[in-house]
Coordinates of C-alpha atoms and ligand atoms in Angstrom, one line a residue:
M1 CA 0.2 -0.1 0.0
E2 CA 1.9 3.8 -0.7
G3 CA 1.2 6.5 0.9
R4 CA 0.0 4.1 4.4
T5 CA 1.2 0.6 6.0
T6 CA -0.9 -2.4 6.2
A7 CA -0.7 -4.2 9.3
E8 CA -1.9 -7.5 9.8
P9 CA -4.7 -7.4 12.2
A10 CA -4.0 -9.3 15.9
S11 CA -5.6 -12.9 15.7
A12 CA -8.4 -11.9 18.3
T13 CA -9.9 -9.8 16.2
L14 CA -9.3 -11.4 13.0
S15 CA -12.0 -14.4 13.7
A16 CA -14.6 -11.3 14.4
E17 CA -13.4 -8.7 11.7
H18 CA -13.8 -11.8 9.6
V19 CA -17.3 -12.6 10.3
A20 CA -18.2 -8.9 9.9
N21 CA -16.7 -9.2 6.7
R22 CA -18.5 -12.3 5.5
V23 CA -22.1 -11.0 6.9
G24 CA -20.9 -7.8 4.9
Q25 CA -20.0 -9.5 1.6
A26 CA -23.3 -11.3 2.0
A27 CA -25.1 -8.5 2.2
A28 CA -23.4 -7.1 -0.9
G29 CA -23.9 -10.1 -3.2
S30 CA -27.3 -9.9 -2.2
R31 CA -27.7 -6.1 -2.9
I32 CA -26.2 -6.8 -6.2
A33 CA -28.2 -9.6 -7.2
S34 CA -31.4 -7.7 -5.8
I35 CA -30.7 -4.0 -8.0
R36 CA -29.4 -6.6 -11.0
M37 CA -33.3 -8.1 -10.9
V38 CA -35.1 -4.6 -10.3
R39 CA -33.3 -3.1 -13.4
L40 CA -34.3 -5.8 -15.5
V41 CA -37.5 -6.1 -14.4
T42 CA -38.5 -2.4 -14.8
G43 CA -36.2 -2.3 -18.0
L44 CA -39.0 -4.9 -19.3
T45 CA -41.8 -3.3 -18.4
L46 CA -40.8 0.5 -19.9
F47 CA -39.4 -1.5 -22.9
T48 CA -42.4 -3.1 -23.2
Y49 CA -44.8 0.0 -22.9
V50 CA -42.3 1.2 -25.7
G51 CA -43.0 -1.8 -28.0
T52 CA -46.8 -1.2 -27.6
H53 CA -46.3 2.3 -28.1
L54 CA -44.4 1.8 -31.5
L55 CA -47.1 -1.2 -32.6
N56 CA -49.8 1.6 -31.9
H57 CA -47.9 3.6 -34.4
S58 CA -47.5 1.6 -37.2
L59 CA -51.0 1.0 -37.3
G60 CA -51.0 4.5 -38.9
N61 CA -50.3 2.8 -42.0
I62 CA -53.5 1.6 -42.1
S63 CA -55.6 5.0 -40.7
V64 CA -56.0 7.1 -37.7
G65 CA -58.8 5.3 -36.8
A66 CA -57.0 1.9 -36.4
M67 CA -54.6 3.9 -34.4
E68 CA -57.4 4.6 -32.2
E69 CA -58.7 1.2 -32.0
G70 CA -55.3 0.2 -31.3
L71 CA -55.0 3.0 -28.5
S72 CA -58.1 1.5 -26.6
I73 CA -56.5 -1.8 -26.2
Q74 CA -53.3 0.4 -25.0
K75 CA -55.4 2.4 -22.3
W76 CA -56.8 -0.5 -21.1
I77 CA -53.7 -2.0 -20.7
W78 CA -51.2 0.8 -19.3
Q79 CA -54.0 3.2 -17.8
G80 CA -55.6 0.6 -15.5
V81 CA -54.6 1.2 -11.9
L82 CA -52.5 -1.7 -11.9
G83 CA -51.0 -0.7 -15.5
T84 CA -50.4 3.0 -14.3
G85 CA -48.6 1.8 -11.1
A86 CA -46.0 -0.6 -12.6
L87 CA -46.0 2.3 -15.6
Y88 CA -44.7 5.2 -13.0
L89 CA -43.0 3.1 -10.4
A90 CA -41.0 1.6 -13.8
L91 CA -39.9 4.9 -15.0
I92 CA -39.0 6.6 -11.2
T93 CA -36.8 2.9 -10.5
H94 CA -35.5 2.5 -13.6
F95 CA -34.2 6.5 -13.8
S96 CA -32.9 6.4 -10.4
L97 CA -30.6 3.3 -11.1
G98 CA -29.8 4.7 -14.2
L99 CA -28.1 7.8 -11.9
R100 CA -27.3 5.4 -9.5
A101 CA -24.9 3.1 -12.6
F102 CA -23.7 7.1 -13.8
Y103 CA -22.3 7.8 -10.4
E104 CA -20.5 4.2 -10.2
R105 CA -19.3 3.4 -13.0
R106 CA -15.7 5.4 -13.7
H107 CA -14.8 7.3 -16.6
F108 CA -12.3 4.9 -18.3
G109 CA -12.9 1.5 -20.0
W110 CA -16.5 2.4 -21.2
T111 CA -17.6 0.6 -24.0
W112 CA -19.5 2.2 -26.8
T113 CA -22.2 0.1 -25.6
E114 CA -22.5 1.4 -22.5
V115 CA -21.8 5.1 -23.3
V116 CA -24.6 4.8 -25.4
Q117 CA -26.9 3.3 -23.5
L118 CA -26.5 5.6 -20.7
T119 CA -26.8 8.5 -22.4
L120 CA -29.8 7.6 -24.4
G121 CA -31.3 6.5 -20.7
L122 CA -30.3 9.6 -19.5
C123 CA -31.7 11.6 -22.0
I124 CA -35.2 10.0 -22.3
P125 CA -36.8 11.6 -19.3
F126 CA -36.1 15.1 -20.5
L127 CA -37.6 13.9 -24.2
L128 CA -40.3 12.4 -22.7
M129 CA -41.2 15.2 -20.4
N130 CA -43.6 17.5 -22.0
H131 CA -45.8 14.0 -23.7
L132 CA -45.9 12.8 -20.2
F133 CA -47.7 15.9 -19.1
V134 CA -49.7 17.0 -21.7
T135 CA -51.5 13.5 -22.1
R136 CA -50.9 11.5 -18.9
I137 CA -50.8 14.2 -16.3
A138 CA -53.8 16.3 -18.2
L139 CA -56.0 13.1 -18.0
T140 CA -55.5 12.6 -14.4
Q141 CA -55.3 16.5 -13.1
F142 CA -58.2 17.6 -15.8
G143 CA -60.0 14.9 -17.0
V144 CA -58.3 16.0 -21.0
Q145 CA -59.3 13.0 -23.1
K146 CA -56.4 13.1 -25.8
G147 CA -56.3 10.5 -28.9
Y148 CA -54.3 10.3 -32.0
P149 CA -56.4 13.0 -33.7
Q150 CA -55.4 15.5 -31.1
E151 CA -51.6 14.3 -30.5
L152 CA -51.3 14.3 -34.6
Y153 CA -52.7 17.7 -35.1
S154 CA -50.2 19.1 -32.3
F155 CA -47.3 17.0 -33.8
W156 CA -47.9 17.8 -37.3
V157 CA -50.1 21.3 -37.6
A158 CA -49.6 23.3 -34.3
S159 CA -46.5 22.3 -32.7
P160 CA -44.1 20.6 -35.4
E161 CA -41.1 20.7 -33.7
L162 CA -43.1 18.9 -31.0
G163 CA -43.5 16.2 -33.6
V164 CA -39.6 16.0 -34.0
Q165 CA -38.9 15.7 -30.2
Q166 CA -41.6 12.9 -30.4
A167 CA -40.2 10.8 -32.7
A168 CA -36.9 11.4 -31.2
V169 CA -37.9 10.0 -27.8
L170 CA -39.2 6.6 -29.4
I171 CA -36.2 6.1 -31.4
V172 CA -33.5 6.9 -28.4
A173 CA -36.1 4.8 -25.9
W174 CA -36.4 2.1 -28.1
T175 CA -32.3 1.9 -28.8
H176 CA -31.7 2.1 -25.1
G177 CA -34.1 -0.8 -24.2
C178 CA -32.5 -3.3 -27.6
I179 CA -29.1 -2.1 -26.1
G180 CA -30.4 -3.6 -22.6
V181 CA -31.9 -6.3 -23.9
Y182 CA -28.8 -7.4 -26.0
L183 CA -26.7 -7.2 -22.9
W184 CA -28.9 -9.3 -21.2
L185 CA -29.0 -11.9 -23.5
R186 CA -25.8 -11.9 -25.4
L187 CA -24.7 -14.3 -23.2
K188 CA -27.4 -17.0 -23.4
R189 CA -26.8 -19.7 -25.4
S190 CA -30.4 -19.4 -27.1
F191 CA -29.0 -16.1 -28.1
E192 CA -27.7 -17.3 -31.2
H193 CA -31.3 -18.9 -32.2
L194 CA -33.1 -15.6 -31.3
K195 CA -30.4 -13.0 -33.2
P196 CA -32.0 -12.8 -35.8
L197 CA -35.7 -12.5 -35.1
L198 CA -34.9 -9.7 -32.2
L199 CA -32.3 -8.0 -35.0
G200 CA -35.2 -7.7 -37.3
T201 CA -37.5 -6.7 -34.6
A202 CA -35.1 -3.9 -33.5
I203 CA -35.0 -2.6 -37.1
M204 CA -38.5 -3.4 -38.3
L205 CA -40.9 -2.2 -35.4
P206 CA -39.7 1.4 -35.2
V207 CA -39.3 1.9 -39.2
L208 CA -43.0 0.6 -39.2
A209 CA -43.8 3.1 -36.3
L210 CA -42.6 6.3 -37.8
L211 CA -43.9 5.5 -41.4
G212 CA -47.2 5.0 -39.4
F213 CA -46.7 8.3 -37.5
Y214 CA -46.3 10.2 -41.2
Q215 CA -49.1 8.7 -42.7
G216 CA -51.4 9.4 -39.5
G217 CA -49.5 13.1 -39.4
K218 CA -50.5 13.3 -43.4
A219 CA -54.0 12.3 -42.7
V220 CA -55.0 14.6 -40.0
R221 CA -53.1 17.7 -41.7
L222 CA -55.5 17.2 -44.6
L223 CA -58.3 16.6 -42.0
A224 CA -57.2 19.8 -40.2
H225 CA -58.8 22.4 -43.0
D226 CA -62.2 20.7 -42.5
P227 CA -64.5 22.6 -39.9
V228 CA -66.3 19.9 -39.0
W229 CA -63.5 17.8 -38.2
R230 CA -62.0 20.5 -36.2
A231 CA -64.8 21.1 -34.0
A232 CA -65.6 17.7 -33.2
N233 CA -61.7 17.0 -32.4
L234 CA -60.5 20.0 -30.7
N235 CA -62.8 20.6 -28.0
P236 CA -61.2 21.7 -24.7
W237 CA -62.0 18.7 -23.2
Q238 CA -59.8 17.0 -26.0
V239 CA -56.9 19.4 -26.0
G240 CA -57.6 21.4 -22.6
L241 CA -58.2 24.9 -21.8
A242 CA -55.6 27.4 -21.6
P243 CA -55.3 27.8 -17.9
E244 CA -54.9 24.2 -17.3
N245 CA -52.1 23.8 -20.5
A246 CA -50.5 27.0 -18.9
M247 CA -50.2 24.9 -15.3
L248 CA -49.1 21.6 -17.0
R249 CA -46.3 23.5 -18.7
W250 CA -45.1 25.0 -15.5
E251 CA -45.3 21.7 -13.5
R252 CA -43.3 20.1 -16.8
N253 CA -40.8 23.0 -16.1
V254 CA -40.2 22.2 -12.2
S255 CA -40.2 18.0 -13.4
L256 CA -38.0 18.9 -15.8
A257 CA -35.7 21.3 -13.3
I258 CA -35.9 18.2 -10.9
A259 CA -34.7 15.6 -13.5
L260 CA -31.6 17.9 -14.4
G261 CA -30.9 19.3 -10.6
L262 CA -30.3 15.6 -9.9
V263 CA -28.1 14.6 -13.2
L264 CA -25.8 17.5 -12.0
L265 CA -25.9 16.7 -8.4
V266 CA -24.1 13.1 -9.7
L267 CA -22.0 14.5 -11.0
I268 CA -21.1 17.0 -8.7
A269 CA -20.8 14.0 -6.6
R270 CA -18.5 12.4 -8.6
G271 CA -16.2 15.0 -8.6
V272 CA -16.2 15.0 -5.0
R273 CA -15.3 11.2 -4.6
A274 CA -12.8 11.6 -7.3
W275 CA -11.1 14.4 -5.1
R276 CA -11.0 12.0 -2.1
E277 CA -9.6 9.4 -4.1
R278 CA -7.0 11.1 -5.3
H279 CA -5.9 12.2 -1.9
G280 CA -6.4 9.4 -0.3
G281 CA -3.7 6.5 -0.4
L282 CA -3.0 4.1 -3.2
V283 CA -3.3 0.2 -3.5
R284 CA -0.4 -1.0 -6.1
V285 CA -1.9 -4.4 -8.5
T286 CA 1.0 -5.9 -9.9
Y287 CA 0.5 -8.3 -13.3
P288 CA 2.5 -10.6 -14.5
N289 CA 4.8 -8.8 -16.9
G290 CA 5.8 -6.2 -14.2
R291 CA 3.3 -3.7 -15.1
V292 CA 1.7 -1.8 -12.1
A293 CA -1.4 -0.2 -11.4
R294 CA -1.9 2.7 -8.8
I295 CA -5.9 2.6 -7.8
P296 CA -7.6 4.3 -4.9
S297 CA -8.8 2.2 -2.3
G298 CA -12.1 0.8 -3.2
F299 CA -11.5 0.7 -7.1
S300 CA -11.8 -3.3 -8.6
I301 CA -8.8 -5.1 -10.1
L302 CA -10.9 -4.7 -13.3
E303 CA -10.6 -0.6 -12.9
A304 CA -7.2 -1.0 -12.3
S305 CA -6.5 -2.8 -15.7
R306 CA -8.2 -0.8 -17.4
S307 CA -7.2 2.6 -15.9
A308 CA -3.2 1.2 -16.8
R309 CA -4.2 0.3 -20.2
I310 CA -3.5 -3.5 -19.4
P311 CA -6.1 -5.8 -21.9
H312 CA -8.4 -7.8 -19.8
A313 CA -11.2 -9.8 -20.6
S314 CA -14.7 -8.7 -19.5
V315 CA -17.1 -9.4 -21.9
C316 CA -20.1 -8.7 -19.1
G317 CA -18.9 -5.2 -18.8
G318 CA -18.5 -6.0 -14.8
R319 CA -21.4 -7.0 -13.9
A320 CA -20.3 -10.8 -12.3
R321 CA -22.1 -12.6 -14.8
C322 CA -19.5 -13.7 -17.7
S323 CA -16.4 -14.6 -15.3
T324 CA -14.4 -13.8 -17.9
C325 CA -12.3 -11.4 -16.0
R326 CA -11.2 -14.0 -13.6
I327 CA -7.8 -13.8 -11.9
R328 CA -5.8 -15.7 -9.7
V329 CA -4.4 -14.0 -6.8
I330 CA -0.1 -14.7 -6.7
T331 CA 0.2 -12.1 -3.3
G332 CA -1.9 -10.1 -1.2
S333 CA -4.5 -13.1 -0.6
G334 CA -4.3 -12.7 3.2
R335 CA -5.7 -9.4 3.4
I336 CA -8.7 -9.7 0.6
P337 CA -12.4 -9.6 1.5
P338 CA -13.8 -12.5 0.5
P339 CA -16.3 -12.9 -2.1
H340 CA -19.5 -12.0 -1.8
D341 CA -22.5 -14.2 -2.9
V342 CA -23.1 -13.3 -6.3
E343 CA -19.3 -13.9 -7.1
Q344 CA -19.3 -17.3 -5.1
A345 CA -22.0 -18.2 -7.4
V346 CA -20.1 -17.6 -10.7
L347 CA -16.6 -18.7 -9.1
H348 CA -18.6 -22.3 -8.0
R349 CA -20.0 -22.5 -11.8
I350 CA -16.8 -22.2 -13.1
G351 CA -15.0 -24.6 -10.7
A352 CA -12.6 -22.0 -9.5
G353 CA -10.1 -23.0 -7.1
P354 CA -9.3 -20.9 -3.8
L355 CA -7.4 -18.0 -5.4
V356 CA -9.1 -17.7 -8.4
R357 CA -11.8 -13.9 -7.9
L358 CA -13.4 -12.2 -10.1
A359 CA -11.3 -8.9 -11.4
C360 CA -14.6 -7.0 -11.4
Q361 CA -15.6 -7.9 -8.2
L362 CA -12.3 -7.9 -6.0
R363 CA -11.7 -4.7 -4.8
P364 CA -8.5 -4.9 -3.0
E365 CA -7.5 -2.4 0.1
S366 CA -4.0 -3.3 0.1
D367 CA -1.1 -4.1 -2.5
I368 CA -1.8 -7.2 -4.5
S369 CA -0.4 -9.2 -7.5
V370 CA -2.9 -10.9 -10.0
V371 CA -2.6 -13.1 -12.8
P372 CA -5.3 -12.9 -15.3
L373 CA -6.2 -16.1 -16.4
L374 CA -8.3 -15.9 -19.9
P375 CA -6.8 -13.9 -23.2
P376 CA -8.3 -10.0 -23.5
Y377 CA -9.8 -10.7 -26.3
W378 CA -12.5 -13.3 -24.8
T379 CA -15.6 -12.7 -27.2
A380 CA -19.3 -13.3 -25.9
A381 CA -19.7 -15.8 -28.5
A382 CA -17.0 -18.2 -26.7
V383 CA -18.7 -17.5 -23.3
R384 CA -22.5 -18.4 -24.9
T385 CA -20.9 -21.4 -26.7
K386 CA -18.9 -22.6 -23.6
T387 CA -15.6 -22.6 -25.7
A388 CA -14.0 -21.4 -22.4
P389 CA -12.1 -24.7 -21.2
R390 CA -13.7 -26.2 -17.8
P391 CA -10.9 -27.5 -15.7
G392 CA -9.5 -30.8 -17.1
E393 CA -11.4 -30.4 -20.7
E394 CA -9.8 -31.6 -23.5
R395 CA -10.0 -29.6 -26.8
F396 CA -8.2 -29.0 -29.6
I397 CA -4.9 -26.5 -28.9
V398 CA -2.5 -24.8 -31.1
V399 CA 0.9 -24.8 -28.6
L400 CA 3.3 -22.1 -29.5
M401 CA 7.4 -22.7 -28.3
V402 CA 9.5 -20.2 -28.5
D403 CA 13.3 -20.5 -27.0
M404 CA 15.6 -17.5 -26.9
R405 CA 18.8 -18.5 -28.1
N406 CA 22.5 -18.2 -26.6
S407 CA 21.2 -17.1 -23.8
T408 CA 23.7 -19.2 -21.5
R409 CA 26.4 -17.2 -23.5
L410 CA 24.5 -14.0 -22.8
A411 CA 24.6 -15.1 -18.7
E412 CA 28.1 -15.6 -19.0
T413 CA 28.9 -12.5 -20.5
R414 CA 27.2 -9.7 -19.5
L415 CA 26.0 -8.6 -15.5
P416 CA 23.2 -10.7 -13.8
F417 CA 21.5 -7.3 -13.9
D418 CA 21.9 -6.8 -17.8
T419 CA 20.9 -10.6 -18.6
V420 CA 17.4 -10.5 -16.6
F421 CA 16.7 -6.7 -18.4
I422 CA 17.4 -8.2 -21.9
I423 CA 15.4 -11.6 -21.4
D424 CA 12.7 -9.5 -19.7
R425 CA 12.7 -7.5 -22.8
F426 CA 12.6 -10.5 -24.9
I427 CA 9.8 -12.4 -23.0
N428 CA 7.7 -9.0 -23.0
A429 CA 7.8 -8.9 -27.1
I430 CA 6.8 -12.7 -27.0
G431 CA 3.9 -12.6 -24.6
T432 CA 2.7 -9.1 -26.3
A433 CA 2.6 -10.9 -29.5
V434 CA 0.7 -13.6 -28.6
T435 CA -2.0 -11.9 -26.6
E436 CA -2.5 -9.5 -29.6
A437 CA -3.2 -12.3 -31.8
G438 CA -5.8 -13.7 -29.0
G439 CA -3.7 -16.7 -27.5
L440 CA -2.4 -16.6 -23.7
P441 CA 1.3 -17.2 -22.2
N442 CA 0.7 -19.6 -19.9
H443 CA 4.4 -21.1 -19.4
F444 CA 7.6 -19.2 -19.1
T445 CA 10.8 -21.2 -18.6
G446 CA 13.7 -18.3 -18.1
D447 CA 14.1 -17.6 -21.3
G448 CA 11.4 -19.1 -23.4
L449 CA 7.8 -18.7 -23.5
M450 CA 4.7 -21.3 -23.8
A451 CA 1.6 -20.2 -25.2
A452 CA -2.1 -21.4 -26.2
F453 CA -4.3 -20.7 -28.6
G454 CA -7.8 -22.4 -28.9
L455 CA -8.9 -21.8 -25.6
A456 CA -11.8 -19.5 -26.5
C457 CA -12.2 -20.6 -30.3
G458 CA -11.9 -23.5 -33.0
P459 CA -9.2 -25.1 -34.4
E460 CA -9.2 -23.3 -37.4
Q461 CA -9.1 -20.0 -36.1
A462 CA -6.1 -21.2 -33.4
C463 CA -4.2 -22.1 -36.0
R464 CA -4.6 -18.6 -37.8
Q465 CA -4.0 -17.2 -34.6
A466 CA -0.7 -19.2 -33.9
I467 CA 0.3 -18.2 -37.3
T468 CA -0.3 -14.5 -36.8
A469 CA 1.6 -14.7 -33.6
L470 CA 4.4 -15.4 -35.1
G471 CA 4.5 -12.4 -37.8
L472 CA 3.9 -10.4 -34.6
I473 CA 6.9 -11.9 -33.0
G474 CA 8.8 -11.4 -36.0
R475 CA 8.0 -7.6 -35.7
N476 CA 8.5 -7.0 -32.1
I477 CA 12.0 -8.6 -32.2
A478 CA 13.1 -6.7 -35.2
A479 CA 12.0 -3.6 -33.4
L480 CA 13.9 -4.8 -29.9
N481 CA 16.9 -5.3 -31.9
E482 CA 16.7 -1.8 -33.2
V483 CA 16.9 -0.6 -29.5
L484 CA 19.5 -3.0 -28.2
L485 CA 21.6 -2.7 -31.4
A486 CA 24.6 -0.4 -29.2
E487 CA 24.2 -3.2 -26.6
M488 CA 24.7 -6.4 -28.1
A489 CA 27.5 -7.7 -30.4
E490 CA 24.5 -9.5 -32.2
P491 CA 21.1 -9.5 -32.8
I492 CA 18.9 -11.8 -30.5
R493 CA 17.8 -14.9 -32.0
F494 CA 15.4 -17.0 -31.2
G495 CA 13.7 -20.6 -32.2
I496 CA 9.7 -21.5 -32.5
G497 CA 7.9 -24.9 -32.5
V498 CA 4.0 -24.7 -33.3
H499 CA 2.0 -27.7 -33.5
G500 CA -1.9 -28.5 -32.6
S501 CA -3.9 -31.2 -31.3
T502 CA -6.3 -32.3 -28.3
A503 CA -5.1 -31.8 -25.1
V504 CA -6.3 -31.8 -21.6
V505 CA -6.1 -28.1 -20.4
G506 CA -6.5 -27.3 -16.7
E507 CA -4.9 -26.1 -13.9
I508 CA -2.0 -27.5 -12.1
G509 CA 0.3 -26.8 -9.4
Y510 CA 0.3 -26.9 -5.3
A511 CA -1.2 -24.3 -3.0
E512 CA -1.0 -20.4 -4.1
S513 CA 2.0 -22.0 -6.9
R514 CA -1.0 -23.1 -9.4
V515 CA -1.0 -22.2 -13.4
F516 CA -3.4 -22.7 -16.1
T517 CA -1.5 -25.1 -18.7
T518 CA -1.8 -28.0 -21.7
L519 CA -0.8 -30.9 -21.0
G520 CA -0.6 -33.6 -24.2
D521 CA 0.3 -34.4 -27.7
A522 CA 0.5 -30.4 -28.8
A523 CA 3.2 -29.2 -26.0
N524 CA 5.7 -32.0 -26.9
V525 CA 5.6 -31.8 -30.1
A526 CA 5.8 -28.1 -30.0
S527 CA 8.9 -28.4 -27.9
R528 CA 10.5 -31.2 -30.3
L529 CA 9.9 -28.7 -33.2
E530 CA 11.4 -25.6 -31.5
S531 CA 14.5 -28.0 -31.1
A532 CA 14.4 -29.0 -34.3
S533 CA 14.6 -25.0 -35.7
K534 CA 18.2 -25.1 -34.5
T535 CA 18.8 -28.1 -36.7
F536 CA 17.2 -26.5 -39.7
A537 CA 18.9 -23.1 -39.2
C538 CA 15.4 -21.3 -39.3
Q539 CA 13.2 -19.1 -36.7
A540 CA 10.3 -21.4 -36.7
V541 CA 9.1 -25.1 -37.5
V542 CA 5.6 -25.9 -37.7
S543 CA 3.8 -28.2 -38.1
H544 CA 1.6 -29.1 -41.8
T545 CA -1.5 -29.4 -40.1
V546 CA -1.3 -25.5 -37.8
L547 CA -0.1 -24.6 -41.6
T548 CA -2.9 -25.7 -43.5
L549 CA -5.5 -25.5 -40.9
S550 CA -4.4 -21.9 -40.7
G551 CA -5.5 -21.3 -44.5
C552 CA -1.7 -20.2 -45.4
D553 CA -0.5 -21.2 -48.4
A554 CA 2.0 -24.3 -46.6
S555 CA 3.8 -24.8 -50.4
Q556 CA 5.6 -21.4 -49.8
F557 CA 7.9 -23.3 -47.2
P558 CA 9.8 -25.9 -47.2
Q559 CA 8.8 -29.3 -46.1
H560 CA 10.3 -31.8 -43.7
E561 CA 9.8 -35.0 -41.8
V562 CA 10.6 -34.9 -38.4
A563 CA 10.8 -37.9 -35.8
V564 CA 9.2 -37.2 -32.8
R565 CA 9.8 -39.4 -30.0
G566 CA 6.8 -41.8 -29.2
R567 CA 5.3 -41.6 -32.5
T568 CA 5.6 -44.2 -35.0
A569 CA 5.5 -41.9 -38.4
N570 CA 7.4 -39.3 -38.8
L571 CA 5.7 -35.4 -38.4
V572 CA 5.4 -33.8 -41.6
V573 CA 6.2 -30.0 -41.0
H574 CA 7.3 -26.4 -42.7
T575 CA 10.6 -24.3 -42.1
I576 CA 10.1 -20.5 -41.7
A577 CA 13.4 -18.7 -42.3
D578 CA 12.0 -15.1 -41.4
V579 CA 8.8 -15.2 -39.2
S580 CA 8.4 -11.3 -39.9
T581 CA 7.6 -12.3 -43.4
L582 CA 4.5 -13.4 -42.1
Y583 CA 3.4 -10.4 -40.3
H584 CA 1.9 -8.4 -43.7
Q585 CA 1.0 -12.3 -45.3
T586 CA -1.6 -12.5 -41.9
D587 CA -4.2 -10.6 -39.6
A588 CA -1.0 -9.7 -37.4
S589 CA -0.8 -6.1 -39.1
S590 CA -4.5 -5.4 -38.5
V591 CA -4.3 -6.8 -34.9
A592 CA -1.1 -5.2 -33.8
R593 CA -2.5 -2.5 -31.5
S594 CA 0.3 0.0 -31.8
P595 CA 3.8 -0.1 -33.0
P596 CA 6.5 -1.9 -30.6
R597 CA 7.7 0.3 -27.8
F598 CA 11.3 -0.5 -26.0
R599 CA 13.0 0.8 -23.7
R600 CA 16.7 1.5 -23.6
G601 CA 17.0 1.3 -19.8
G602 CA 15.9 -0.8 -16.8
Ligands
FES1 S1 -16.6 -9.1 -16.0 FE1 -17.9 -10.6 -16.5 S2 -17.7 -11.2 -14.6 FE2 -16.2 -9.6 -14.2

């Protein structure tokens, strides 16, 4: 902990604190679950209301009379005691939860869907307020009976700017709801089947509604020239008296001011919190490649990763649903708060070991070091289709084994500090390439690294990712060699072996020293091919299986056969003299996040 010291509590008080923590965490867990449920139920209520509204508008494609018929059904549903109560309760609760989310979410790491959803959600009350007061409140307060003829007259004849506002609120509310439904359903297996239907409905319904709104408006504009129609449809009991309308306008403005005041209050609260956090103690979060994030106490590990721009999988956006942000706590585990009920349930579902936690839920109060357990580019599709490996699961894995050449000589001729510095840069260059391609560096062997591809995808994509990683490794090591040119007698050289086959994936180890690894033919053969790269004097030896499955033209690389211990037949492989040639042949140049940066100093 920076800025303050952390003393271990005395053992006598530990159990009492532990019990208190457990109670607190359990309460936090059930609070999160309840809030999530309330947000979902109120959101679905409002979404249904907007959906029925759009359906009703689309009847305008038939006639204004059809819209009125539809409205009578709508009124039956939404203007009874139950409907009105549910609607107002949902409106107030959902808006309050939106303000709460606006307060709680930090400014960094928002995805565009979250930004759009929240912005649209906060706009809805301001766009909706006028319509709410001139229809529902006018009915309750003054008994004004408005229907489609009166509203369409207002939107298309008397105040066209209100018509634009009305169309806008429908689109905004519908889009906000669609994003919410998407975020809710995208992790469910049935989403794959429902996707076309949902997408079709999400697009077609508002289009039909806007067309109906236009057709209805056009009809009313023509009818408005007819004095008989005006006399029948624009009576005071249908459009309200001037003093009544003035009162409604005043009430609307007060409500708008209150809503605006609430948003401003949240903004001020965020500012105060940020100021307090900046002046409080900081917690250090250390990651495997030596990167460190410093966060105020109270931030989650996922927020730490985001603030330090460390790629970290988080498919559900930190809602404790997907488990893709899972981490292993390496040090500091004795001082972390226990998981609350919701986190515990997710950890139980994935069969997590004792030191595995969800990064989005763990809020350390003292220094901690962690290892993210899944590749940062894990997708919702992978979660949905359950391609995430379960402990002890068998699946097709491509293993890439890299070894730095002449590292022993390097250690003999240079100071220990220099040796560690150079090998650390080498491992970083390889690890960055692997993660950018979609793989997981999961085993370090001094001057080498083993990486796995295919933990979240099928065999073809796993092979493509491995070949892409080769291109990125070539690029990264070339950049590193340029930086170290003056310090090294010769450039860094390396050998790589790549092979794919069915392997067992899972965690092995003892106590806190557990690692996620792959066991089986792929790792053994990749290791053998890495050794063979010395014999062939090339940078990489890749099995024919991987090269062809990746879609790469294997004929451009010399073909050989290699004997592998334990196999009766030789393995067909290809040698690649310079892996950087793959950089422009594969996805490498498009997945590379930024040019590699290597510092000269330690
Ligand atoms: S980000 Fe989904 S569970 Fe943490």
